[in-house]
């Protein structure tokens, strides 16, 4: 503006020098306007141009602000944080416009990326939710919401569903892999729809050699048909079937391994040549295992026959001790089983010697017990036999002497039985107090076994002149027996606690057992 004013001042001085004006252009305003018209026209054009540029910039500012506001709305942000207020000059407007354009471009890029991200991940989210059968995980999103919060929500949900799928696929692969291993061996027939899908999946597998490690093979595919999917219900059913079939498989496998180990050991013990050793097909099916069991039983019989030479010197002693200690057949079978489990002939002989030593020690310490047990057992058997023959009419045709002897024995049988049981209990108590351990017989405490036998007598006492432990007739012999029985120390037997003072708990236990037996016997004798 100073340059323009200097030109006007210079032109004014020239006009004064030329005498066109005296001192100022105000003297001839119309003439001055005509003289300056070309310059004024140019200046007016310049003013209009500059004003247009100013208005255009203002309009652009409005547009870019509107664009920023729209993008901020999509991104869920406050537009006031990006848009300034009134501008003091045109220069400030230009500077702000450039900054706003950069901001608008940056926001546009962010909207574009967020939109693309949301479109992709939302579709992925829906696919995962449908694959996992959990539609409730699909959020209700607004179509024009590209905010970072929505992006984070969508990303978090996708990560969560991916983790769920990864865990379920891992569970699926382990279960199906184990079932495949079982199916390869047992070829179990399908019994329900999920097993039908499993068998179809296994059948379509090209070859088992392609699956080197079953756990690493990916059995899952989104193309699998229901009910073979990743739902909680399907996975639980798969795990249940895995447990059922794998337990059966492992039991068969362990059973086969045990049988095979026994067979091999027996082959070695019996020195069977390799060419004569039987081979079995692979697998754990019933037919194969049955063949192996038959071979094992055959070898066991052969081994038992060969053991005769080993235990010949001990045989009579072993059977004698078994009879003396009244060992039942189950215990005898278990002893034979332990002998057979010996690694070789030497070990079997050692097991046999240990068993003989144990039986000998047991018999020596419990000699009175075993003798009384034998007498009681023989008396009970004799009473049973008498009861069986008492109703035989032919019995009346015997001699009077024989009948009198039988009658005398009949009246004393039950009192004698009680006497044996009294002696037996006293002997057991003495043994337990001295040894400080229960007297065990055939794998159970004999005091308890005796109590149960007394409670469940296999003898009809009325045949022997007693009902509920009382004589049925006032005979002298019966009264004498009853009187002697009632006056017997057995009728008021007590556990000698002073014999086991070192173990008060054990004494109390024995006392309770003795009192129980005493009460049982008193019921029968009173």
Coordinates of C-alpha atoms in Angstrom, one line a residue:
X1 CA 0.0 0.0 0.0
X2 CA 2.9 2.4 0.6
X3 CA 4.2 1.8 -2.9
X4 CA 0.7 2.5 -4.3
X5 CA 0.5 5.7 -2.2
X6 CA 3.9 6.9 -3.4
X7 CA 2.8 6.5 -7.0
X8 CA -0.3 8.6 -6.3
X9 CA 1.8 11.3 -4.6
X10 CA 4.2 11.4 -7.5
X11 CA 1.4 11.7 -10.1
X12 CA -0.2 14.5 -8.0
X13 CA 3.1 16.4 -8.0
X14 CA 3.4 16.1 -11.7
X15 CA -0.1 17.4 -12.2
X16 CA 0.7 20.3 -9.9
X17 CA 3.8 21.1 -12.0
X18 CA 1.8 20.9 -15.2
X19 CA -0.7 23.3 -13.7
X20 CA -3.6 20.9 -14.0
X21 CA -4.3 21.2 -10.4
X22 CA -3.1 23.7 -7.8
X23 CA -2.5 21.7 -4.7
X24 CA -4.8 18.6 -4.5
X25 CA -6.8 16.2 -6.6
X26 CA -9.8 17.2 -4.5
X27 CA -10.0 20.4 -6.6
X28 CA -11.0 18.4 -9.7
X29 CA -12.5 15.1 -8.5
X30 CA -14.3 14.2 -11.7
X31 CA -11.2 15.0 -13.8
X32 CA -9.1 12.9 -11.5
X33 CA -11.5 10.0 -11.6
X34 CA -11.4 10.0 -15.4
X35 CA -7.6 10.2 -15.4
X36 CA -7.3 7.2 -12.9
X37 CA -10.1 5.1 -14.4
X38 CA -7.9 2.6 -16.1
X39 CA -5.9 2.1 -12.9
X40 CA -9.1 2.0 -10.8
X41 CA -10.5 -0.7 -13.1
X42 CA -7.5 -2.8 -12.7
X43 CA -7.6 -2.3 -8.9
X44 CA -11.3 -3.2 -8.8
X45 CA -10.6 -6.4 -10.7
X46 CA -7.8 -7.2 -8.2
X47 CA -10.1 -6.5 -5.3
X48 CA -12.8 -8.8 -6.7
X49 CA -10.3 -11.5 -7.3
X50 CA -8.8 -11.4 -3.9
X51 CA -12.3 -11.2 -2.3
X52 CA -13.3 -14.3 -4.3
X53 CA -10.2 -16.1 -3.1
X54 CA -11.1 -15.2 0.5
X55 CA -14.7 -16.4 0.1
X56 CA -13.5 -19.6 -1.6
X57 CA -11.1 -20.3 1.2
X58 CA -13.8 -19.7 3.8
X59 CA -16.1 -22.1 1.9
X60 CA -13.3 -24.7 1.7
X61 CA -12.8 -24.3 5.5
X62 CA -16.5 -25.0 6.0
X63 CA -16.3 -28.1 3.8
X64 CA -13.2 -29.5 5.4
X65 CA -14.7 -28.9 8.8
X66 CA -17.9 -30.7 7.8
X67 CA -15.8 -33.6 6.5
X68 CA -13.9 -33.7 9.7
X69 CA -17.1 -33.7 11.7
X70 CA -18.5 -36.5 9.7
X71 CA -15.4 -38.6 10.1
X72 CA -15.3 -37.8 13.8
X73 CA -18.9 -39.0 14.0
X74 CA -17.9 -42.3 12.4
X75 CA -15.0 -42.7 14.7
X76 CA -16.9 -41.7 17.8
X77 CA -14.8 -38.6 18.5
X78 CA -15.4 -35.0 19.5
X79 CA -14.9 -32.8 16.4
X80 CA -14.1 -29.7 18.5
X81 CA -10.7 -31.3 19.3
X82 CA -9.7 -31.0 15.6
X83 CA -11.6 -27.9 14.4
X84 CA -10.4 -24.4 15.5
X85 CA -12.5 -21.3 16.1
X86 CA -12.6 -17.8 14.3
X87 CA -9.5 -16.8 12.4
X88 CA -7.9 -13.3 12.8
X89 CA -6.5 -13.0 9.3
X90 CA -6.5 -14.5 5.8
X91 CA -3.1 -15.9 6.5
X92 CA -4.3 -17.7 9.6
X93 CA -7.2 -19.1 7.6
X94 CA -4.8 -20.5 5.0
X95 CA -2.6 -22.1 7.6
X96 CA -5.6 -23.6 9.4
X97 CA -7.0 -24.9 6.1
X98 CA -3.8 -26.8 5.3
X99 CA -3.7 -28.3 8.8
X100 CA -7.4 -29.2 8.6
X101 CA -6.8 -30.9 5.2
X102 CA -4.0 -33.0 6.7
X103 CA -6.3 -33.9 9.7
X104 CA -9.2 -34.7 7.3
X105 CA -6.9 -37.0 5.3
X106 CA -5.6 -38.7 8.4
X107 CA -9.1 -39.3 9.7
X108 CA -10.2 -40.5 6.3
X109 CA -7.4 -43.1 6.3
X110 CA -8.4 -44.2 9.8
X111 CA -12.0 -44.5 8.8
X112 CA -11.0 -46.6 5.7
X113 CA -8.8 -48.9 7.7
X114 CA -11.3 -49.3 10.5
X115 CA -14.1 -50.0 8.1
X116 CA -12.1 -52.6 6.2
X117 CA -11.0 -54.2 9.5
X118 CA -14.6 -54.3 10.9
X119 CA -16.0 -55.7 7.7
X120 CA -13.4 -58.5 7.6
X121 CA -13.4 -59.3 11.3
X122 CA -17.2 -59.1 11.7
X123 CA -17.7 -61.7 9.0
X124 CA -14.9 -63.8 10.6
X125 CA -16.6 -63.4 13.9
X126 CA -19.9 -64.6 12.6
X127 CA -18.3 -67.5 10.9
X128 CA -16.5 -68.6 14.1
X129 CA -19.6 -68.1 16.2
X130 CA -21.7 -70.3 13.8
X131 CA -18.9 -72.9 13.6
X132 CA -18.7 -73.1 17.4
X133 CA -22.5 -72.9 17.7
X134 CA -22.4 -69.9 20.0
X135 CA -24.4 -67.2 18.2
X136 CA -24.7 -65.2 21.4
X137 CA -21.1 -64.1 20.9
X138 CA -22.0 -62.1 17.8
X139 CA -22.4 -58.4 18.9
X140 CA -25.1 -56.1 17.5
X141 CA -22.9 -53.5 15.8
X142 CA -24.1 -50.2 14.1
X143 CA -23.2 -50.1 10.4
X144 CA -21.7 -46.6 10.6
X145 CA -19.7 -47.1 13.8
X146 CA -16.0 -47.4 13.0
X147 CA -14.8 -46.2 16.4
X148 CA -11.7 -47.7 18.0
X149 CA -13.9 -49.1 20.8
X150 CA -15.8 -51.1 18.2
X151 CA -12.6 -52.2 16.6
X152 CA -11.2 -53.3 19.9
X153 CA -14.4 -55.1 20.8
X154 CA -14.4 -57.0 17.5
X155 CA -10.8 -57.8 17.7
X156 CA -11.2 -59.1 21.3
X157 CA -14.1 -61.3 20.4
X158 CA -12.3 -62.7 17.4
X159 CA -9.3 -63.5 19.5
X160 CA -11.5 -65.1 22.2
X161 CA -13.4 -67.3 19.6
X162 CA -10.1 -68.2 18.0
X163 CA -8.8 -69.4 21.3
X164 CA -12.0 -71.3 22.0
X165 CA -11.8 -72.9 18.6
X166 CA -8.1 -73.8 19.1
X167 CA -8.8 -75.4 22.5
X168 CA -11.8 -77.3 21.1
X169 CA -9.9 -78.4 18.0
X170 CA -7.1 -79.7 20.3
X171 CA -9.6 -81.6 22.4
X172 CA -11.3 -82.9 19.2
X173 CA -8.1 -84.1 17.7
X174 CA -6.9 -85.9 20.8
X175 CA -10.2 -87.6 21.3
X176 CA -10.6 -88.6 17.6
X177 CA -6.9 -89.6 17.4
X178 CA -7.3 -91.9 20.4
X179 CA -10.5 -93.3 18.9
X180 CA -8.8 -93.9 15.6
X181 CA -6.1 -95.9 17.3
X182 CA -8.7 -98.0 19.0
X183 CA -10.7 -98.3 15.8
X184 CA -7.6 -99.4 13.9
X185 CA -7.2 -102.2 16.3
X186 CA -10.7 -103.2 17.3
X187 CA -12.7 -102.0 14.3
X188 CA -15.7 -101.4 16.5
X189 CA -19.0 -101.1 14.7
X190 CA -20.9 -97.7 14.9
X191 CA -23.7 -97.6 17.4
X192 CA -25.0 -94.0 17.0
X193 CA -24.8 -91.1 14.5
X194 CA -21.5 -89.7 15.9
X195 CA -19.8 -93.1 15.6
X196 CA -21.1 -93.4 12.0
X197 CA -19.4 -90.1 11.2
X198 CA -16.2 -91.2 13.0
X199 CA -16.1 -94.5 11.1
X200 CA -16.7 -92.6 7.8
X201 CA -13.9 -90.2 8.7
X202 CA -11.5 -93.0 9.6
X203 CA -12.4 -95.0 6.5
X204 CA -11.7 -92.0 4.2
X205 CA -8.2 -91.7 5.7
X206 CA -5.9 -92.8 2.9
X207 CA -3.6 -95.0 5.1
X208 CA -2.6 -95.3 8.7
X209 CA 1.1 -94.9 7.8
X210 CA 0.5 -91.3 6.8
X211 CA -0.4 -90.6 10.4
X212 CA 2.9 -90.9 12.2
X213 CA 1.8 -89.2 15.4
X214 CA -1.9 -89.3 16.0
X215 CA -1.9 -86.4 18.4
X216 CA -0.4 -84.1 15.8
X217 CA -2.8 -85.0 13.0
X218 CA -5.5 -82.5 12.4
X219 CA -8.7 -84.5 12.2
X220 CA -11.0 -81.5 12.4
X221 CA -12.5 -79.8 9.3
X222 CA -15.3 -77.3 9.1
X223 CA -16.8 -79.5 6.4
X224 CA -17.6 -82.3 8.8
X225 CA -21.2 -83.0 9.2
X226 CA -23.3 -82.9 12.4
X227 CA -23.1 -84.2 15.0
X228 CA -19.3 -84.3 14.5
X229 CA -18.7 -80.6 15.3
X230 CA -17.1 -78.4 17.9
X231 CA -20.1 -77.9 20.2
X232 CA -19.6 -78.6 23.9
X233 CA -22.1 -81.4 23.7
X234 CA -20.3 -83.1 20.8
X235 CA -16.9 -82.8 22.5
X236 CA -18.3 -84.2 25.8
X237 CA -19.7 -87.1 23.9
X238 CA -16.4 -87.6 22.1
X239 CA -14.5 -87.6 25.4
X240 CA -17.0 -90.0 26.9
X241 CA -16.5 -92.4 24.0
X242 CA -12.8 -91.9 24.2
X243 CA -12.8 -92.8 27.8
X244 CA -15.0 -95.9 27.2
X245 CA -13.2 -97.3 24.2
X246 CA -9.7 -96.4 25.5
X247 CA -10.4 -98.0 28.9
X248 CA -11.5 -101.2 27.1
X249 CA -8.6 -100.9 24.7
X250 CA -6.0 -100.4 27.5
X251 CA -7.5 -103.3 29.5
X252 CA -7.3 -105.6 26.5
X253 CA -3.8 -104.3 25.8
X254 CA -2.5 -104.8 29.3
X255 CA -4.3 -108.2 29.5
X256 CA -2.6 -109.3 26.3
X257 CA 0.8 -108.0 27.5
X258 CA 0.5 -109.9 30.8
X259 CA -0.6 -113.1 29.0
X260 CA 2.2 -112.7 26.4
X261 CA 4.7 -112.1 29.2
X262 CA 3.6 -115.2 31.1
X263 CA 3.6 -117.3 27.9
X264 CA 7.1 -116.2 27.1
X265 CA 8.3 -116.9 30.6
X266 CA 6.7 -120.3 30.6
X267 CA 8.3 -121.1 27.2
X268 CA 11.7 -120.3 28.7
X269 CA 11.0 -122.3 31.9
X270 CA 9.8 -125.3 29.9
X271 CA 12.6 -124.8 27.4
X272 CA 10.2 -124.9 24.4
X273 CA 12.1 -124.5 21.1
X274 CA 11.4 -121.4 19.2
X275 CA 10.1 -123.4 16.3
X276 CA 7.5 -124.9 18.5
X277 CA 6.4 -121.7 20.2
X278 CA 3.0 -120.5 19.0
X279 CA 2.6 -117.2 17.3
X280 CA -0.5 -115.0 17.6
X281 CA -1.9 -112.4 15.3
X282 CA -1.7 -108.8 16.3
X283 CA -4.7 -107.2 17.9
X284 CA -6.7 -107.3 21.0
X285 CA -9.9 -108.9 19.8
X286 CA -11.7 -111.6 21.8
X287 CA -10.6 -114.4 19.5
X288 CA -6.9 -113.6 19.7
X289 CA -6.9 -113.2 23.5
X290 CA -8.9 -116.4 23.9
X291 CA -6.3 -118.3 21.9
X292 CA -3.6 -116.8 24.1
X293 CA -5.4 -117.8 27.3
X294 CA -5.8 -121.3 26.1
X295 CA -2.1 -121.5 25.3
X296 CA -1.3 -120.1 28.7
X297 CA -3.5 -122.6 30.5
X298 CA -1.9 -125.4 28.6
X299 CA 1.6 -124.2 29.5
X300 CA 0.5 -123.8 33.2
X301 CA -0.6 -127.4 33.3
X302 CA 2.7 -128.4 31.8
X303 CA 4.5 -126.3 34.3
X304 CA 2.5 -127.8 37.2
X305 CA 3.4 -131.3 36.0
X306 CA 7.1 -130.2 35.9
X307 CA 6.8 -128.8 39.4
X308 CA 6.2 -132.2 40.8
X309 CA 9.9 -133.0 40.8
X310 CA 10.6 -129.7 42.5
X311 CA 8.1 -130.0 45.3
X312 CA 8.1 -133.7 45.7
X313 CA 10.1 -133.6 48.9
X314 CA 7.8 -130.9 50.2
X315 CA 4.5 -132.1 48.9
X316 CA 3.5 -134.3 51.8
X317 CA 4.6 -131.7 54.3
X318 CA 2.7 -129.0 52.5
X319 CA -0.5 -130.9 52.3
X320 CA -0.1 -132.1 55.8
X321 CA 0.2 -128.5 57.1
X322 CA -2.7 -127.4 54.9
X323 CA -4.9 -130.0 56.6
X324 CA -3.6 -129.3 60.1
X325 CA -4.1 -125.6 59.7
X326 CA -7.4 -126.2 57.9
X327 CA -6.5 -124.0 55.0
X328 CA -9.4 -123.7 52.5
X329 CA -9.2 -124.3 48.8
X330 CA -9.0 -120.6 47.9
X331 CA -5.9 -120.1 50.0
X332 CA -4.3 -123.2 48.6
X333 CA -5.0 -122.0 45.0
X334 CA -3.4 -118.6 45.9
X335 CA -0.4 -120.4 47.2
X336 CA 0.0 -122.4 44.0
X337 CA -0.4 -119.1 42.1
X338 CA 2.4 -117.5 44.0
X339 CA 4.6 -120.5 43.4
X340 CA 3.9 -120.3 39.6
X341 CA 4.7 -116.6 39.5
X342 CA 8.3 -117.4 40.5
X343 CA 10.8 -116.3 37.9
X344 CA 12.5 -119.7 37.7
X345 CA 12.7 -123.0 39.4
X346 CA 15.0 -121.8 42.2
X347 CA 12.7 -118.9 43.1
X348 CA 9.7 -121.2 43.0
X349 CA 11.4 -123.6 45.4
X350 CA 12.2 -120.6 47.7
X351 CA 8.6 -119.5 47.7
X352 CA 7.5 -123.0 48.6
X353 CA 10.0 -123.2 51.5
X354 CA 8.8 -119.8 52.8
X355 CA 5.2 -121.0 52.7
X356 CA 6.2 -124.2 54.6
X357 CA 8.0 -122.2 57.2
X358 CA 5.1 -119.8 57.6
X359 CA 2.6 -122.7 58.0
X360 CA 4.9 -124.5 60.4
X361 CA 5.3 -121.4 62.6
X362 CA 1.6 -120.8 62.5
X363 CA 0.8 -124.3 63.5
X364 CA 3.4 -124.4 66.3
X365 CA 2.1 -121.2 67.8
X366 CA -1.6 -122.1 67.4
X367 CA -1.4 -125.8 68.0
X368 CA -4.1 -125.9 70.7
X369 CA -6.3 -123.7 68.4
X370 CA -6.0 -125.9 65.4
X371 CA -6.5 -129.1 67.4
X372 CA -9.7 -127.6 69.0
X373 CA -10.8 -126.4 65.6
X374 CA -10.4 -129.9 64.2
X375 CA -12.3 -131.5 67.1
X376 CA -15.1 -128.9 66.8
X377 CA -15.4 -129.4 63.1
X378 CA -15.5 -133.2 63.4
X379 CA -18.2 -132.9 66.1
X380 CA -20.3 -130.5 64.0
X381 CA -20.1 -132.8 61.0
X382 CA -21.0 -135.8 63.2
X383 CA -24.1 -133.8 64.5
X384 CA -25.1 -133.0 61.0
X385 CA -24.8 -136.7 60.0
X386 CA -26.8 -137.7 63.1
X387 CA -29.5 -135.2 62.3
X388 CA -29.7 -136.6 58.8
X389 CA -30.1 -140.2 60.0
X390 CA -32.3 -139.5 63.1
X391 CA -35.5 -139.6 61.0
X392 CA -34.6 -142.8 59.3
X393 CA -37.1 -145.6 60.4
X394 CA -34.4 -148.3 60.0
X395 CA -32.6 -146.7 62.9
X396 CA -35.1 -148.2 65.3
X397 CA -34.2 -151.7 64.3
X398 CA -30.7 -151.4 65.7
X399 CA -29.6 -153.0 68.9
X400 CA -30.7 -151.5 72.2
X401 CA -27.1 -151.1 73.2
X402 CA -26.3 -149.1 70.0
X403 CA -29.5 -147.0 70.5
X404 CA -28.5 -146.2 74.1
X405 CA -25.0 -145.2 73.0
X406 CA -26.5 -142.9 70.4
X407 CA -28.9 -141.4 72.9
X408 CA -26.1 -140.8 75.4
X409 CA -24.0 -139.2 72.7
X410 CA -27.0 -137.1 71.5
X411 CA -27.6 -135.6 74.9
X412 CA -23.9 -134.7 75.4
X413 CA -23.2 -133.4 71.8
X414 CA -24.4 -129.8 72.2
X415 CA -22.8 -129.3 75.6
X416 CA -19.6 -130.8 74.2
X417 CA -19.8 -128.4 71.3
X418 CA -20.1 -125.4 73.6
X419 CA -17.1 -126.7 75.6
X420 CA -15.0 -126.9 72.4
X421 CA -16.0 -123.4 71.5
X422 CA -15.2 -122.2 75.0
X423 CA -11.8 -123.8 74.8
X424 CA -11.3 -122.4 71.3
X425 CA -12.1 -118.8 72.3
X426 CA -9.8 -119.0 75.3
X427 CA -7.0 -120.4 73.1
X428 CA -7.5 -117.6 70.6
X429 CA -7.5 -114.9 73.4
X430 CA -4.3 -116.3 74.8
X431 CA -2.7 -116.3 71.3
X432 CA -3.7 -112.8 70.6
X433 CA -2.6 -111.4 73.9
X434 CA 0.8 -113.2 73.6
X435 CA 1.4 -112.3 70.0
X436 CA -0.3 -108.9 70.2
X437 CA -1.9 -109.5 66.8
X438 CA -5.2 -111.0 65.7
X439 CA -5.3 -114.7 64.9
X440 CA -5.8 -114.8 61.2
X441 CA -7.2 -117.8 59.4
X442 CA -8.0 -118.0 55.6
X443 CA -7.5 -114.3 55.3
X444 CA -9.8 -113.2 58.1
X445 CA -9.7 -112.8 61.9
X446 CA -10.9 -116.2 63.1
X447 CA -12.6 -114.8 66.2
X448 CA -15.0 -112.9 63.9
X449 CA -15.4 -116.0 61.7
X450 CA -16.1 -118.1 64.8
X451 CA -18.7 -115.6 66.0
X452 CA -20.5 -115.8 62.6
X453 CA -20.4 -119.6 62.6
X454 CA -21.9 -119.7 66.1
X455 CA -24.6 -117.3 65.0
X456 CA -25.4 -119.4 61.9
X457 CA -25.2 -123.0 63.3
X458 CA -26.0 -125.6 60.6
X459 CA -27.4 -127.9 63.3
X460 CA -31.0 -128.3 64.4
X461 CA -30.6 -128.1 68.2
X462 CA -34.1 -129.6 68.9
X463 CA -32.7 -132.9 67.5
X464 CA -30.3 -132.9 70.4
X465 CA -32.8 -132.0 73.1
X466 CA -32.4 -128.3 73.1
X467 CA -34.5 -125.4 71.9
X468 CA -32.9 -122.0 72.1
X469 CA -30.2 -123.5 74.2
X470 CA -32.6 -125.1 76.8
X471 CA -33.2 -128.8 77.4
X472 CA -36.6 -130.0 76.1
X473 CA -37.1 -132.6 78.9
X474 CA -36.2 -132.6 82.6
X475 CA -34.0 -135.7 82.2
X476 CA -31.2 -136.2 84.8
X477 CA -28.5 -136.3 82.2
X478 CA -29.9 -133.3 80.4
X479 CA -30.2 -131.4 83.7
X480 CA -26.7 -132.4 84.6
X481 CA -25.4 -131.2 81.3
X482 CA -27.4 -128.0 81.5
X483 CA -26.2 -127.5 85.1
X484 CA -22.6 -128.1 84.2
X485 CA -23.0 -125.8 81.3
X486 CA -24.5 -123.0 83.3
X487 CA -21.8 -123.3 85.9
X488 CA -19.1 -123.4 83.3
X489 CA -16.6 -120.5 83.3
X490 CA -17.5 -120.0 79.7
X491 CA -20.9 -118.7 80.6
X492 CA -19.3 -115.7 82.2
X493 CA -16.1 -115.4 80.2
X494 CA -14.3 -112.1 80.1
X495 CA -11.4 -110.9 78.0
X496 CA -8.2 -110.8 80.1
X497 CA -7.3 -107.2 79.5
X498 CA -4.2 -107.5 81.7
X499 CA -2.7 -109.8 79.0
X500 CA -2.7 -107.0 76.4
X501 CA -2.0 -103.9 78.5
X502 CA 0.7 -102.8 76.1
X503 CA -2.0 -102.1 73.5
X504 CA -5.1 -100.7 75.1
X505 CA -6.9 -100.0 71.8
X506 CA -6.3 -103.6 70.7
X507 CA -7.6 -104.8 74.1
X508 CA -10.8 -102.7 73.8
X509 CA -11.3 -104.1 70.3
X510 CA -10.8 -107.7 71.6
X511 CA -13.1 -107.0 74.5
X512 CA -15.9 -105.9 72.2
X513 CA -15.5 -108.9 70.1
X514 CA -15.4 -111.2 73.1
X515 CA -18.5 -109.6 74.6
X516 CA -20.3 -110.1 71.3
X517 CA -19.4 -113.8 71.2
X518 CA -20.2 -114.2 74.9
X519 CA -23.7 -112.7 74.4
X520 CA -24.2 -114.9 71.4
X521 CA -23.3 -118.0 73.3
X522 CA -25.2 -117.0 76.5
X523 CA -28.4 -116.7 74.3
X524 CA -27.8 -120.3 73.3
X525 CA -27.1 -121.7 76.8
X526 CA -29.5 -119.8 79.0

